[in-house]
PDB file of C-alpha atoms in Angstrom:
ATOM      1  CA  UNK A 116     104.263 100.295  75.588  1.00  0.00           C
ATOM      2  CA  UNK A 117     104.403 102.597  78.620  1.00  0.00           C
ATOM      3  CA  UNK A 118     103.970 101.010  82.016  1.00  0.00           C
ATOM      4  CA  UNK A 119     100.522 100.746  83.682  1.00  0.00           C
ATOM      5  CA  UNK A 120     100.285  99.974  87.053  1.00  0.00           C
ATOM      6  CA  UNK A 121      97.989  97.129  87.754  1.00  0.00           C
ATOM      7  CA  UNK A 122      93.666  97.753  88.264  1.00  0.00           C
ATOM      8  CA  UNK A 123      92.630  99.045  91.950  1.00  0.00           C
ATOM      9  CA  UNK A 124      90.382  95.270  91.894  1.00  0.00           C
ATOM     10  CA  UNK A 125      93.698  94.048  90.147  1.00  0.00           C
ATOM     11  CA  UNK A 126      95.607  94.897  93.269  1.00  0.00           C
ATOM     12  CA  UNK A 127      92.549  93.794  95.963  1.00  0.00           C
ATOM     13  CA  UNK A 128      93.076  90.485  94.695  1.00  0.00           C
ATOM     14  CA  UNK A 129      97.170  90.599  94.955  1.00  0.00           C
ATOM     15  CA  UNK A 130      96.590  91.457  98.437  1.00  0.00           C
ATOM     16  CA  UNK A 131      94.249  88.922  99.306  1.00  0.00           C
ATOM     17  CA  UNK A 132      96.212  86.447  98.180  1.00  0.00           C
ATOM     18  CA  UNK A 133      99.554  87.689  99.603  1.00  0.00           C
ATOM     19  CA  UNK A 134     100.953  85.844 102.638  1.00  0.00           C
ATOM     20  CA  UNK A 135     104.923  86.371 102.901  1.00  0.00           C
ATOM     21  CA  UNK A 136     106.039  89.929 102.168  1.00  0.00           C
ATOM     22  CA  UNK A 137     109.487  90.501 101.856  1.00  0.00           C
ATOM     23  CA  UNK A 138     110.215  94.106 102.880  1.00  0.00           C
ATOM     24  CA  UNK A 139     113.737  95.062 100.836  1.00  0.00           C
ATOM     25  CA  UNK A 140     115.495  98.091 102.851  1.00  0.00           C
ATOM     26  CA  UNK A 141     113.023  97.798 106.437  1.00  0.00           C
ATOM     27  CA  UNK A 142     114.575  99.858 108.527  1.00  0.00           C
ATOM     28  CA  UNK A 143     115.005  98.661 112.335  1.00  0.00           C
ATOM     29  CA  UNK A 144     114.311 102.531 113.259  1.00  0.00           C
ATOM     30  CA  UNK A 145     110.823 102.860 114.627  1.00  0.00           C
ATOM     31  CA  UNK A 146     110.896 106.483 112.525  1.00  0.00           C
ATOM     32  CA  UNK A 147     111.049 105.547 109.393  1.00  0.00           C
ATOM     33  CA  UNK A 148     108.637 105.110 106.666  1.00  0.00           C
ATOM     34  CA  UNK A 149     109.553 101.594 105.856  1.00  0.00           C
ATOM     35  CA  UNK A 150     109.269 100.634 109.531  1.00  0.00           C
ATOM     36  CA  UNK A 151     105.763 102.351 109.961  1.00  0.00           C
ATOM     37  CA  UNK A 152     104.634 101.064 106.847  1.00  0.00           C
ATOM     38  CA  UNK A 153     106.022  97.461 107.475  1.00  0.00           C
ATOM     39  CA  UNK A 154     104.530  97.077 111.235  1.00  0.00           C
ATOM     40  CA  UNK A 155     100.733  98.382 109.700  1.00  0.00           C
ATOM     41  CA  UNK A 156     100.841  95.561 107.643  1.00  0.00           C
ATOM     42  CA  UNK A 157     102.245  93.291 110.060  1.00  0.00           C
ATOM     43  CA  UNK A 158      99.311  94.507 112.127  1.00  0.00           C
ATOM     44  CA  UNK A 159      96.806  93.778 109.499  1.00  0.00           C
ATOM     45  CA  UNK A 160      97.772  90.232 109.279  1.00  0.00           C
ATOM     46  CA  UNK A 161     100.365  90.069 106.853  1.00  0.00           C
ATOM     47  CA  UNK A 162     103.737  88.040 107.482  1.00  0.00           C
ATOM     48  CA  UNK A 163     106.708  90.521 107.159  1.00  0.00           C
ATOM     49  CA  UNK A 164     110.142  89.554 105.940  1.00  0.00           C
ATOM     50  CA  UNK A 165     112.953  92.202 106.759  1.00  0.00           C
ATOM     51  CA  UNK A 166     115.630  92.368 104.479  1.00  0.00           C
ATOM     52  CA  UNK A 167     118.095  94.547 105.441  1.00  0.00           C
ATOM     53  CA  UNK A 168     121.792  93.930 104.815  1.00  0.00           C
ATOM     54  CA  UNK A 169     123.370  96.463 107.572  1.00  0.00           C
ATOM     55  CA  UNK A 170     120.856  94.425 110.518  1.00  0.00           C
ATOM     56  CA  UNK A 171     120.765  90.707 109.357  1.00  0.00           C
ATOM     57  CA  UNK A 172     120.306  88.355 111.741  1.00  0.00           C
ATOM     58  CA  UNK A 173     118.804  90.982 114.161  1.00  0.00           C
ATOM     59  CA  UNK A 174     115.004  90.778 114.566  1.00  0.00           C
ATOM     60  CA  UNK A 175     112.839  94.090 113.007  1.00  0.00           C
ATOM     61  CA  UNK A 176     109.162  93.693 114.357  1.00  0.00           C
ATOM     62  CA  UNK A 177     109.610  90.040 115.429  1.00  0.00           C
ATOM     63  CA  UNK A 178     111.219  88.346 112.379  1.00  0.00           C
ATOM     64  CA  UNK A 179     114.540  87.355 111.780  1.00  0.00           C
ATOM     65  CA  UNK A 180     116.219  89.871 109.198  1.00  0.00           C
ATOM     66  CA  UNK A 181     118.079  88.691 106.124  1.00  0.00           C
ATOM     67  CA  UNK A 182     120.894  90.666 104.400  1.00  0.00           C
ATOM     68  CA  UNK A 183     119.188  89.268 100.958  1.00  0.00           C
ATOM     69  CA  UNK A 184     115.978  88.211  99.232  1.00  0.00           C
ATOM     70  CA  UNK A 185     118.037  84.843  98.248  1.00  0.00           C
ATOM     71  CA  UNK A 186     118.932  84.141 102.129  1.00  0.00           C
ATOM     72  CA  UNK A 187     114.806  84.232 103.096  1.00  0.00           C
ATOM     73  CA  UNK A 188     114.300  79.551 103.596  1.00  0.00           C
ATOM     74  CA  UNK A 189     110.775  80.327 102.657  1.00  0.00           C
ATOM     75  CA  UNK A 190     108.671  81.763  99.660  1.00  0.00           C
ATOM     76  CA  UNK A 191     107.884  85.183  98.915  1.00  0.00           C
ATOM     77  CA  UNK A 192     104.702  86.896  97.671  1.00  0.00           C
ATOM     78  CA  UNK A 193     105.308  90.250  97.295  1.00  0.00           C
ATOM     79  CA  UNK A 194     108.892  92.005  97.397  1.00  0.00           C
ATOM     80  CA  UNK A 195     108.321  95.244  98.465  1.00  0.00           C
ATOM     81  CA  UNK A 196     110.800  97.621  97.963  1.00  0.00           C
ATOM     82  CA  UNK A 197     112.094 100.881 100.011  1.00  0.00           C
ATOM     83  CA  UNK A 198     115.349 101.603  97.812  1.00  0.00           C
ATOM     84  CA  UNK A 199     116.215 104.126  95.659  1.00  0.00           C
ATOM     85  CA  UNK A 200     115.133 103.651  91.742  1.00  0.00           C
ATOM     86  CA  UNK A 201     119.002 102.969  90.878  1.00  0.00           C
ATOM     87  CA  UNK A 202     118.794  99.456  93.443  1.00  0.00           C
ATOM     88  CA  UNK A 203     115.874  98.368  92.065  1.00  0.00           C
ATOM     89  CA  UNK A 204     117.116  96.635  88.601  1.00  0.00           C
ATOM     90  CA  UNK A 205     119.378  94.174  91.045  1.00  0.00           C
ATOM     91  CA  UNK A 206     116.495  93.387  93.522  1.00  0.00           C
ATOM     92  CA  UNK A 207     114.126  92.639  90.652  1.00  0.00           C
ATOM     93  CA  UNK A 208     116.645  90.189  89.562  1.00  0.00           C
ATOM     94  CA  UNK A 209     116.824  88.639  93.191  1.00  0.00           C
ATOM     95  CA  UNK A 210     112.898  88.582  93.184  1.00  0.00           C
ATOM     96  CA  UNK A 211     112.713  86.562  89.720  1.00  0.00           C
ATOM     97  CA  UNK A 212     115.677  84.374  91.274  1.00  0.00           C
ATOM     98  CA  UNK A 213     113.276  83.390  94.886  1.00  0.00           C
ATOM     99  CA  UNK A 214     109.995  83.320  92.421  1.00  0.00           C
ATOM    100  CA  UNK A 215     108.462  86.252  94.097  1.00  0.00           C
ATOM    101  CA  UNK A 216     104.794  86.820  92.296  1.00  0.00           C
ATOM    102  CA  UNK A 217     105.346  90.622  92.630  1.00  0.00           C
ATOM    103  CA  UNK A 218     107.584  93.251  92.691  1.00  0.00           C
ATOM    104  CA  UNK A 219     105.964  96.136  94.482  1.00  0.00           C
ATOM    105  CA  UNK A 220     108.005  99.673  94.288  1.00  0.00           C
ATOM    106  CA  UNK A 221     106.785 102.007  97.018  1.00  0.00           C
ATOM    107  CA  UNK A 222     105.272 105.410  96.975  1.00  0.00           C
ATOM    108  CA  UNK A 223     108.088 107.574  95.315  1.00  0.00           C
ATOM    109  CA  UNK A 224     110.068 104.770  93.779  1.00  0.00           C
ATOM    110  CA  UNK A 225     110.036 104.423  89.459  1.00  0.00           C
ATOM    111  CA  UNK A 226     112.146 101.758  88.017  1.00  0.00           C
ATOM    112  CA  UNK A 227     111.222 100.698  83.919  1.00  0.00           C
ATOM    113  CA  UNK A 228     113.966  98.519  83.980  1.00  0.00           C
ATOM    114  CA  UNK A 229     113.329  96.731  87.579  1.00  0.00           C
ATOM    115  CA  UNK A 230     109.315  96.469  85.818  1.00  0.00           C
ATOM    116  CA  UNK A 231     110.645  94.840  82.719  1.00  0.00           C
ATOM    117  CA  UNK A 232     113.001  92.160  84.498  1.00  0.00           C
ATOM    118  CA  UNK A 233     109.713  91.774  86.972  1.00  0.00           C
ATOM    119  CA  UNK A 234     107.591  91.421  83.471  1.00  0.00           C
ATOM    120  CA  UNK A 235     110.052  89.150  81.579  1.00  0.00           C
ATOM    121  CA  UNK A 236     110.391  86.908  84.597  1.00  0.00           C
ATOM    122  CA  UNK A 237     106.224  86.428  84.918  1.00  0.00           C
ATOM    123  CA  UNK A 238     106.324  89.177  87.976  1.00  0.00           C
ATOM    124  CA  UNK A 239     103.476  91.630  88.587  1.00  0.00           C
ATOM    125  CA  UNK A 240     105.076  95.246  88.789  1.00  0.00           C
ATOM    126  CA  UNK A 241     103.869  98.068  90.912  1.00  0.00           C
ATOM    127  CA  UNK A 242     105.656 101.388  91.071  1.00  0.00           C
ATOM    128  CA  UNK A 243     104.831 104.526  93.149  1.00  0.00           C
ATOM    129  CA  UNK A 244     102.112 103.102  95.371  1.00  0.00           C
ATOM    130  CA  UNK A 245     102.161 103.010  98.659  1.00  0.00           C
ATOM    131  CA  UNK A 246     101.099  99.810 100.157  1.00  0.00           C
ATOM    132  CA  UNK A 247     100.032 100.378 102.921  1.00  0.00           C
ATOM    133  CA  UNK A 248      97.224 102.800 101.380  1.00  0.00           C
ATOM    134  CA  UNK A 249      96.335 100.097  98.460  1.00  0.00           C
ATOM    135  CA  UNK A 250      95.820  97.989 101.591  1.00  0.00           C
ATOM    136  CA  UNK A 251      93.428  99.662 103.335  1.00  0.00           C
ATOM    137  CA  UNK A 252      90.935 100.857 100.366  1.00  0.00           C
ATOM    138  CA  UNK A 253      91.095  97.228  98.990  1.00  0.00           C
ATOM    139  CA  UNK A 254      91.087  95.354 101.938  1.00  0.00           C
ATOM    140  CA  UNK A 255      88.868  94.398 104.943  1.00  0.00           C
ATOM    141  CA  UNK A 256      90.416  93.638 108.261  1.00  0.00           C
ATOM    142  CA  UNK A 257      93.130  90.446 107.713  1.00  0.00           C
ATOM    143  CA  UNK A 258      93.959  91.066 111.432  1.00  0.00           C
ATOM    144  CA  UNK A 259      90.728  89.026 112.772  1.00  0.00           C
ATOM    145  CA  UNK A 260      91.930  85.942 110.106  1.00  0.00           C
ATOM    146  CA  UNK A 261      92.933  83.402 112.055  1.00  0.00           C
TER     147      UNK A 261
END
């Protein structure tokens, strides 16, 4: 059966109920994608995670950085993920190992193999989405929550 990504109101209700995102290749440069798109959630009201191997144990936007998913002490919600399709097999495999609820592939990213493992292992998959974008059509303002 050929992936599906989840509903629009599917993915409202992942993101209301998301607290702890783990953000798998943040970068700690204020240029990049995954930092833009990691600090507009953070200002939303979300809880970023960085994960970052090459800057663990610095801070990106406030929070400590971890070189893995398995080093975070705390759960994780969402892992989402700003690697090439090729990583994302291995961090699926980290995200069934912390019990991550889903496995969120940005905007650009395809992995049927990384949406299988997150499948087998009781993980919702998204692929290709940005979210930042699914955030803001699905969501009010988290920012005032408080």
């Amino acid at each position: 059966m050929a992936f599906e990504n989840p509903t629009r109101d599917e993915i409202r209700g992942i993101l209301e109920n998301a607290g702890n995102i783990a953000v798998v290749g943040l970068s700690d440069k204020t240029d990049r994608t995954s930092y833009m798109v990691a600090q507009a959630m953070q200002n939303r009201g979300y809880r970023i995670i960085p994960v970052n191997p090459t800057v663990a144990g610095q801070t990106i936007l406030g929070e400590t950085c971890y070189a893995s998913l398995k080093d975070i002490p705390e759960p994780v919600d969402i892992v989402n993920v700003f690697r090439r399709s090729e990583y994302c097999a291995d961090i699926a495999r980290e995200a069934a190992e912390i019990k991550a609820n889903v496995l969120w592939l940005q905007l650009g990213i395809v992995s049927d193999e990384a949406a299988a493992i997150a499948e087998e292992n009781g993980m919702i998959a998204i692929m290709d989405r940005c979210i930042k974008v699914e955030e803001a059509v699905t969501q009010p303002d988290r920012s005032q929550k408080g």
